[in-house]
Every structure is written in structure tokens, then in C-alpha cells.
Tab-separated table of C-alpha atoms in Angstrom:
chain	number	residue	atom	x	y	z
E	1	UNK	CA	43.275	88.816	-94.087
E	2	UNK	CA	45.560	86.008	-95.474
E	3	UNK	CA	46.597	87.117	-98.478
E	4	UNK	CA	46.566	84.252	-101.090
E	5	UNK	CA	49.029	83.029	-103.937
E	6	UNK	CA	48.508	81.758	-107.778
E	7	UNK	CA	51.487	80.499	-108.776
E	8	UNK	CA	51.597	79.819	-113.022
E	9	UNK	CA	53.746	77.168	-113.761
E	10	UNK	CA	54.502	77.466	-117.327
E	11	UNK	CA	56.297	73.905	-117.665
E	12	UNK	CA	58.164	73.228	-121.126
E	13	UNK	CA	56.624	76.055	-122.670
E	14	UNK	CA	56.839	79.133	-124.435
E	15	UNK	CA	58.857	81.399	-126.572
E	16	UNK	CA	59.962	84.994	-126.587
E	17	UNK	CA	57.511	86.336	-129.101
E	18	UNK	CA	54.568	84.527	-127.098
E	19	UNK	CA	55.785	85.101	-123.629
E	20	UNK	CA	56.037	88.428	-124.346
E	21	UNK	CA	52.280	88.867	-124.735
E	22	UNK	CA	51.606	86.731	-121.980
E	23	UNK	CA	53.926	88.726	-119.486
E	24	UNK	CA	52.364	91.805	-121.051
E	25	UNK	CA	48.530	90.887	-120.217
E	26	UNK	CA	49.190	89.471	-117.204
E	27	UNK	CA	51.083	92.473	-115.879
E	28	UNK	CA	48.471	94.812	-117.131
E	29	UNK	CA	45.225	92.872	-115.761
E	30	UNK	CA	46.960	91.037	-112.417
E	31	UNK	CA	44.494	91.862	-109.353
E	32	UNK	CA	45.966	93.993	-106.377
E	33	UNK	CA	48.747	92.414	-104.663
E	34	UNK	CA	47.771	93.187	-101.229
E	35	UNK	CA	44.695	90.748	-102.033
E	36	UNK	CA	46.565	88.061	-104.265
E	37	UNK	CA	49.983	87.336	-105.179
E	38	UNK	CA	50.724	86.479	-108.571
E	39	UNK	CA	53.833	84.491	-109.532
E	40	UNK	CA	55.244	83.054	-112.948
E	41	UNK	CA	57.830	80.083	-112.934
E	42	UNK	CA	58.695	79.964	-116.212
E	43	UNK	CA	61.614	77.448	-118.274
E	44	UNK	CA	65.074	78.124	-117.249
E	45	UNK	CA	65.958	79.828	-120.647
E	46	UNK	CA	63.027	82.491	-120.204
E	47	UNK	CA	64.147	83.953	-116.669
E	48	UNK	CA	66.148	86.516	-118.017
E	49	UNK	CA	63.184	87.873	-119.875
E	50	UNK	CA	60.377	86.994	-117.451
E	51	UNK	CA	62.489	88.940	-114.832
E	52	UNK	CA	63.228	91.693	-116.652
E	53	UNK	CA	59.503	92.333	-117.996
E	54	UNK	CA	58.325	91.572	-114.301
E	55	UNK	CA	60.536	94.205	-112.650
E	56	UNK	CA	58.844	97.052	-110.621
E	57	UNK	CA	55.651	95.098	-110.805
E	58	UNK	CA	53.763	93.381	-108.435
E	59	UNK	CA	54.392	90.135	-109.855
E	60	UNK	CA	56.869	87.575	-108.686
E	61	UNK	CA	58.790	84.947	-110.809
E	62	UNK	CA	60.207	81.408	-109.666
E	63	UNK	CA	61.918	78.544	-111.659
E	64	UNK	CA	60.620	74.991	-111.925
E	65	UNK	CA	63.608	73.031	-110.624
E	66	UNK	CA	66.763	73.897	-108.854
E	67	UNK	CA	69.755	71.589	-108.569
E	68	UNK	CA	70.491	70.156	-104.529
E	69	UNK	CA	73.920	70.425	-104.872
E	70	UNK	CA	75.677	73.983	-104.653
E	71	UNK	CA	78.092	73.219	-106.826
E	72	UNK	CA	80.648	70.893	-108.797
E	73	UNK	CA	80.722	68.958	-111.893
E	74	UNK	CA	76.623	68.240	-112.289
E	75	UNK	CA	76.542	69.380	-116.000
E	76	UNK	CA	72.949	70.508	-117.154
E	77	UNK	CA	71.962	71.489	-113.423
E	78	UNK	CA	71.436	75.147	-111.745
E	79	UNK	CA	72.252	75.489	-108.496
E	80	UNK	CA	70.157	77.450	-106.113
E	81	UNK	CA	72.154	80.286	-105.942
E	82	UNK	CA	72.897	81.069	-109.623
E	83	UNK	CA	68.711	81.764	-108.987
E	84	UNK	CA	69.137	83.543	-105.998
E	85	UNK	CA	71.415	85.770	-107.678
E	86	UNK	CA	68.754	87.123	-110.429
E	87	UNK	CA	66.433	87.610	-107.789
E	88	UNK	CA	64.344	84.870	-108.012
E	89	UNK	CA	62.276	84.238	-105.381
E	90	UNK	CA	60.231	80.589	-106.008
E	91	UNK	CA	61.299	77.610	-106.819
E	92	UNK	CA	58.936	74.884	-107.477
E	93	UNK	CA	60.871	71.664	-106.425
E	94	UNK	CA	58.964	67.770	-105.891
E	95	UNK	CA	56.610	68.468	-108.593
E	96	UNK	CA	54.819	65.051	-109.594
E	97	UNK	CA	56.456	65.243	-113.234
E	98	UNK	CA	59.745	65.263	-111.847
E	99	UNK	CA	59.297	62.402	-109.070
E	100	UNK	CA	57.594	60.739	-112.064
E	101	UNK	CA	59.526	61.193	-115.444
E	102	UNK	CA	62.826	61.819	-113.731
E	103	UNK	CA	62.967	59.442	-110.836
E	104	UNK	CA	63.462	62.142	-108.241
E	105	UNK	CA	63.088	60.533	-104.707
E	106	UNK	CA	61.711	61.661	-101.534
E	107	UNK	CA	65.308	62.463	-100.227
E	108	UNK	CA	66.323	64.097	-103.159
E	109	UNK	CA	62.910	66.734	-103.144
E	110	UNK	CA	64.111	67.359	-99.666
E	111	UNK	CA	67.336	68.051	-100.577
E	112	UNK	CA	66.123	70.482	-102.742
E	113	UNK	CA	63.592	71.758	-100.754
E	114	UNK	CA	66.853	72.688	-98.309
E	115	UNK	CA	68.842	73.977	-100.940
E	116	UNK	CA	66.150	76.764	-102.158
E	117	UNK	CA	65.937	78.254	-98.821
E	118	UNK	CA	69.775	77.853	-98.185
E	119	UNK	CA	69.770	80.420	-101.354
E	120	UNK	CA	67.258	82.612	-99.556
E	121	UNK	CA	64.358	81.716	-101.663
E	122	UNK	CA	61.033	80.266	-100.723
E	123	UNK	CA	60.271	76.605	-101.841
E	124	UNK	CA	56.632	75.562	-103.617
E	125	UNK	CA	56.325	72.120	-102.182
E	126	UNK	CA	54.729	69.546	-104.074
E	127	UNK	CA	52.796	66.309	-102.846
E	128	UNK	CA	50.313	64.177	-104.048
E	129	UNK	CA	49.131	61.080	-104.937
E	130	UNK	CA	48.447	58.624	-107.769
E	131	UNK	CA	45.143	57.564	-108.730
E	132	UNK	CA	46.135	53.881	-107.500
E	133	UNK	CA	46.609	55.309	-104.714
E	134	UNK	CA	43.750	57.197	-104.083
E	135	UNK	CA	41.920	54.207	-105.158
E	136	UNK	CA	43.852	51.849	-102.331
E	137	UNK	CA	42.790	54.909	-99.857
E	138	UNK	CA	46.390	55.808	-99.421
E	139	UNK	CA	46.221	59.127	-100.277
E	140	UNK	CA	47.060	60.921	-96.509
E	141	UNK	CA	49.769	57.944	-96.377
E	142	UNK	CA	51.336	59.167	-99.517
E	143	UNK	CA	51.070	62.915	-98.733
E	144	UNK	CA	52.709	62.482	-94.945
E	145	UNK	CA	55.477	60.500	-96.352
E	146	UNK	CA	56.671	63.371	-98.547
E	147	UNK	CA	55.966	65.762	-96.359
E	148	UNK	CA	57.568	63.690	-93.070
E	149	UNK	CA	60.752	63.176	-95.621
E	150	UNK	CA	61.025	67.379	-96.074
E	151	UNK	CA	60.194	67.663	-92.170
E	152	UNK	CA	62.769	65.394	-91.145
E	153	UNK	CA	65.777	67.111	-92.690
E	154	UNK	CA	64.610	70.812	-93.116
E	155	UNK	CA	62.548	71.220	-89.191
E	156	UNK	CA	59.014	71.952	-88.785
E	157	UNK	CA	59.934	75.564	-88.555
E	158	UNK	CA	61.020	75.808	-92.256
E	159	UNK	CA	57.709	75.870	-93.519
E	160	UNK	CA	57.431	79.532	-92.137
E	161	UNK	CA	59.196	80.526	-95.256
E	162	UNK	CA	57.971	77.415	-97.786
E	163	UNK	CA	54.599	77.188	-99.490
E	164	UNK	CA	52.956	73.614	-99.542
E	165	UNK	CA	50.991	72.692	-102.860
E	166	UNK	CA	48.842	69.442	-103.097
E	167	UNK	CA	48.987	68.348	-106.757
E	168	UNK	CA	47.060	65.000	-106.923
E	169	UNK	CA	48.861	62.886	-109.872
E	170	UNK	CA	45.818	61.972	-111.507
E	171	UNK	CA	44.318	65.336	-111.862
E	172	UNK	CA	47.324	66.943	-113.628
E	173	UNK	CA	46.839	67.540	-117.246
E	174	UNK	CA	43.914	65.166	-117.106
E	175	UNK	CA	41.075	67.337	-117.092
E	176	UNK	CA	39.972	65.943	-114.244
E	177	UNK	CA	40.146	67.573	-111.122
E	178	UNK	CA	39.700	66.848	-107.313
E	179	UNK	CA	36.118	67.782	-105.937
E	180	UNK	CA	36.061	70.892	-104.015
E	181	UNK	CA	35.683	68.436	-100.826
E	182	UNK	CA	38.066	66.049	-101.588
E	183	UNK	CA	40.896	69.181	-102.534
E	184	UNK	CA	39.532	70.289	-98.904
E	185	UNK	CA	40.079	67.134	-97.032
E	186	UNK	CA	43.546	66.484	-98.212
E	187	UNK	CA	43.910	70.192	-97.439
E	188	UNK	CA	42.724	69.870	-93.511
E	189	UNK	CA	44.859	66.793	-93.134
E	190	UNK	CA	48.202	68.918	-94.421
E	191	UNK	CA	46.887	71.723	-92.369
E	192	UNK	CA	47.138	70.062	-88.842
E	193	UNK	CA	50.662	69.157	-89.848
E	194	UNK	CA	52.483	72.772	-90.766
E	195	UNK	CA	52.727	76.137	-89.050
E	196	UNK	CA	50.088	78.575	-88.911
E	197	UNK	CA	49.990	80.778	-91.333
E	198	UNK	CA	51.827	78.392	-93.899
E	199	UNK	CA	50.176	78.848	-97.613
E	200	UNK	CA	48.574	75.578	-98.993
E	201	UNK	CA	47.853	75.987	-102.872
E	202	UNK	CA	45.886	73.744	-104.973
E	203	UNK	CA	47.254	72.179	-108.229
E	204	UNK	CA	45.555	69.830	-110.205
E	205	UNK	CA	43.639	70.913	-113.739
E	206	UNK	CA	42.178	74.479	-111.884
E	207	UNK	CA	40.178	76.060	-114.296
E	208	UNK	CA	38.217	79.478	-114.095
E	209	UNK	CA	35.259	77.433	-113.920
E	210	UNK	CA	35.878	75.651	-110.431
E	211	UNK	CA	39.068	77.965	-109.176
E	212	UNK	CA	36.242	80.279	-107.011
E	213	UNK	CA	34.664	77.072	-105.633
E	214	UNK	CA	37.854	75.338	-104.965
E	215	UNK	CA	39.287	78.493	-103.427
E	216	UNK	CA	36.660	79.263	-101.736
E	217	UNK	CA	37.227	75.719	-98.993
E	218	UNK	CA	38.511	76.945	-95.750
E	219	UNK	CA	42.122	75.142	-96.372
E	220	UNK	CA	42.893	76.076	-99.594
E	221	UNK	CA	45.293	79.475	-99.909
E	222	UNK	CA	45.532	79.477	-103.543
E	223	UNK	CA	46.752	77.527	-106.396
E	224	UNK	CA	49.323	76.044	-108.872
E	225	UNK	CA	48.325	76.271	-111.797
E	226	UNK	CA	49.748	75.038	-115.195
E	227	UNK	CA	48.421	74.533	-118.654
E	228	UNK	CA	46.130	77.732	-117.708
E	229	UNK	CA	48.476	79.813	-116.813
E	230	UNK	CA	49.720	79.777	-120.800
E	231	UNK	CA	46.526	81.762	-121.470
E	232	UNK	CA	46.674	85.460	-120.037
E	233	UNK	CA	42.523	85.187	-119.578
E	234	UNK	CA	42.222	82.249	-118.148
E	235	UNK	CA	45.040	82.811	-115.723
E	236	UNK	CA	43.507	86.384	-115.004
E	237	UNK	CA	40.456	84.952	-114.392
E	238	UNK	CA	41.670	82.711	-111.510
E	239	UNK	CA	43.715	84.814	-109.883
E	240	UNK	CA	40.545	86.739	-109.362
E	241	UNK	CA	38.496	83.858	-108.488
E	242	UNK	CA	41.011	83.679	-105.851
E	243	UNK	CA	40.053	87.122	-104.029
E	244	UNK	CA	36.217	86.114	-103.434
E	245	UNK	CA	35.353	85.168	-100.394
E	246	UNK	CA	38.872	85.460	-98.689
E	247	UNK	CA	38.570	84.815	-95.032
E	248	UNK	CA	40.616	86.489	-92.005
């Protein structure tokens, strides 16, 4: 049995008082861990506490970004081992926002991507595509490029300790969300690329209404999931959608 992964990223959000209750019912409703791992990659300022409330649980915790560089004068950054050292053990790193909003390149990603497991952690790998470029049929284009870019510097053989998420740009915080096929498809294609045995999640809008149908396509380990994640149920709920059906 391949055990499966939902990984909540929390994005800009939060605050003690209310991640306190959401680190609270998550804990106390999170399915078994030997069916479904559960991790939270929460804001660099809530670590501390999502650490500390996650200890001697089940449940992992990751951060959202990690600096490439180890150290030096990069003011604002956090290097991979300052997270390392707290015992994180994710970090999210290509993640469409920050190729997007903060002009992070291919190189730089796999920079990152290098970095993280330098530090001893395990990477979440993001790809995807735009709508325009699902539209100009250029979505396995798009997807090999950032994944050839990681490959190249990193080796094939790093994905034994990376997880792979395809995050299609145009289904993020849209409400719209790739077709159980289509999520598949792109899935397939990534999957005759990578080790056996490496973890492809989902992340695009998943929902407890479509996370057991999306889950449930041969190719599909899991999922990244965001503005759900804020909501204890909702989160819950997909995490268990995520041990139907699991396959050996």
C-alpha cells in the first residue's frame, strides 16, 4: 500500500488565536498515519507554534519558501538550514505564486529544490501551467521544462526523497479545478518521468467534493491543498477522501 500525502498550505494566513484551533482540530480528527500523511506548511512567523503544537503527533509541518543560498547578506531570506534546525521536514519551493508574483525562474526553483535536500529535508515540487497555455496545448511542454530544469542540476535520483505536485495556474484560487481526467493525464505524463515510488500530489482548488474522485485516478498520490486547508472540516474531510480506494 502506498501510503498517500495531503499537504495544507496555509499561504499568507493565519494568526495565533486562529491557528490554534485549527492545529487543535486537525490534530484531534487527522486519519491514521500509516494510511495518510498529513502535513501543515504554515507562514514563516507561525513555525514555532505549528511545531510545537504538532510535536509527538502524527502530523508533519513544512514552510512555504526557503532561501537557495546558505548563507550571507540576503536580508529577509531563511536559509534551508535555519529550517532544518527546528525540525522541519517540507518545504514547498516553485509554487506558481512565487514563479508568478515574485519572478522566481526555473533555475532559481532548482536551486532551491537543491538547497532543501542539502538541509536534509524533502522538497514539494511545484509545476504547472497557465491557462494560455493549456489553451495553446502546451501544457506537458511547460511541465517537462520545470521538471527537466530540477532534473538537470539535482539527478533523477533526487526525487527518491522529493514529492512532485502538479498545480495548474489557472485552477488555483479560481474555483475551478482540473477534471479528474485531465489532473490524471498530466499525472501519467509526470509519472513516466520520476522514480517509482515518487509521490505526485494534486493542487489546484481540491475541495471535499471532488478530492475522493480526483484521488481516486491511478496517478494521483495525494494533494496540495490551500485555501481548504484554513478550515479544520474541510481539510479533515479530504484527507479522508484520500484513504478510499488506495491501491497497492
Amino acid at each position: 500500500m502506498r501510503r498517500r500525502l495531503v499537504a495544507g498550505n496555509w499561504k499568507m494566513h493565519g494568526s495565533r488565536a486562529a491557528n490554534s484551533a485549527l492545529l487543535d482540530a486537525i490534530v484531534a480528527g487527522a486519519p491514521a498515519a500509516k494510511a495518510v500523511e498529513c502535513a501543515i506548511c504554515a507562514p514563516f512567523p507561525y513555525l514555532g507554534q505549528v511545531a510545537e503544537r504538532l510535536a509527538g503527533t502524527a502530523i508533519a509541518w513544512g514552510a512555504q519558501n526557503a532561501s537557495e543560498h546558505a548563507q550571507g547578506a540576503y536580508t529577509g531570506e531563511v536559509s534551508a538550514q535555519m529550517l532544518a534546525e527546528f525540525g522541519c521536514r517540507y518545504v514547498i519551493v516553485g509554487h506558481s505564486e512565487r514563479r508568478q508574483l515574485y519572478g522566481e525562474s526555473d533555475a532559481t526553483v532548482a536551486a532551491k529544490f537543491v538547497a532543501v535536500q542539502a538541509a536534509g529535508m524533502m522538497p514539494i515540487l511545484c509545476v504547472g501551467e497557465t491557462l494560455l497555455e493549456r489553451e495553446a496545448g502546451r501544457t506537458e511542454e511547460v511541465v517537462r521544462r520545470q521538471l527537466d530544469v530540477v532534473l538537470s542540476k539535482a539527478g533523477t535520483q533526487a526525487l527518491a526523497t522529493a514529492v512532485l505536485a502538479y498545480e495548474p495556474v489557472w485552477a488555483i484560487g479560481t474555483g475551478r479545478t482540473a477534471s479528474p481526467v485531465q489532473a490524471q493525464a498530466v499525472h501519467a505524463f509526470l509519472r513516466a518521468k520520476v522514480l517509482p515510488g515518487t509521490r505526485l500530489l494534486y493542487g489546484g482548488s481540491v475541495k471535499p467534493d471532488n478530492a475522493e474522485a480526483i484521488f481516486a485516478m491511478p496517478d494521483v498520490d495525494g494533494g496540495l491543498i490551500g485555501g481548504a486547508s484554513l478550515v479544520a472540516a474541510e481539510f479533515l474531510a479530504i484527507a479522508r477522501g484520500a484513504t478510499k480506494g488506495l491501491r497497492q
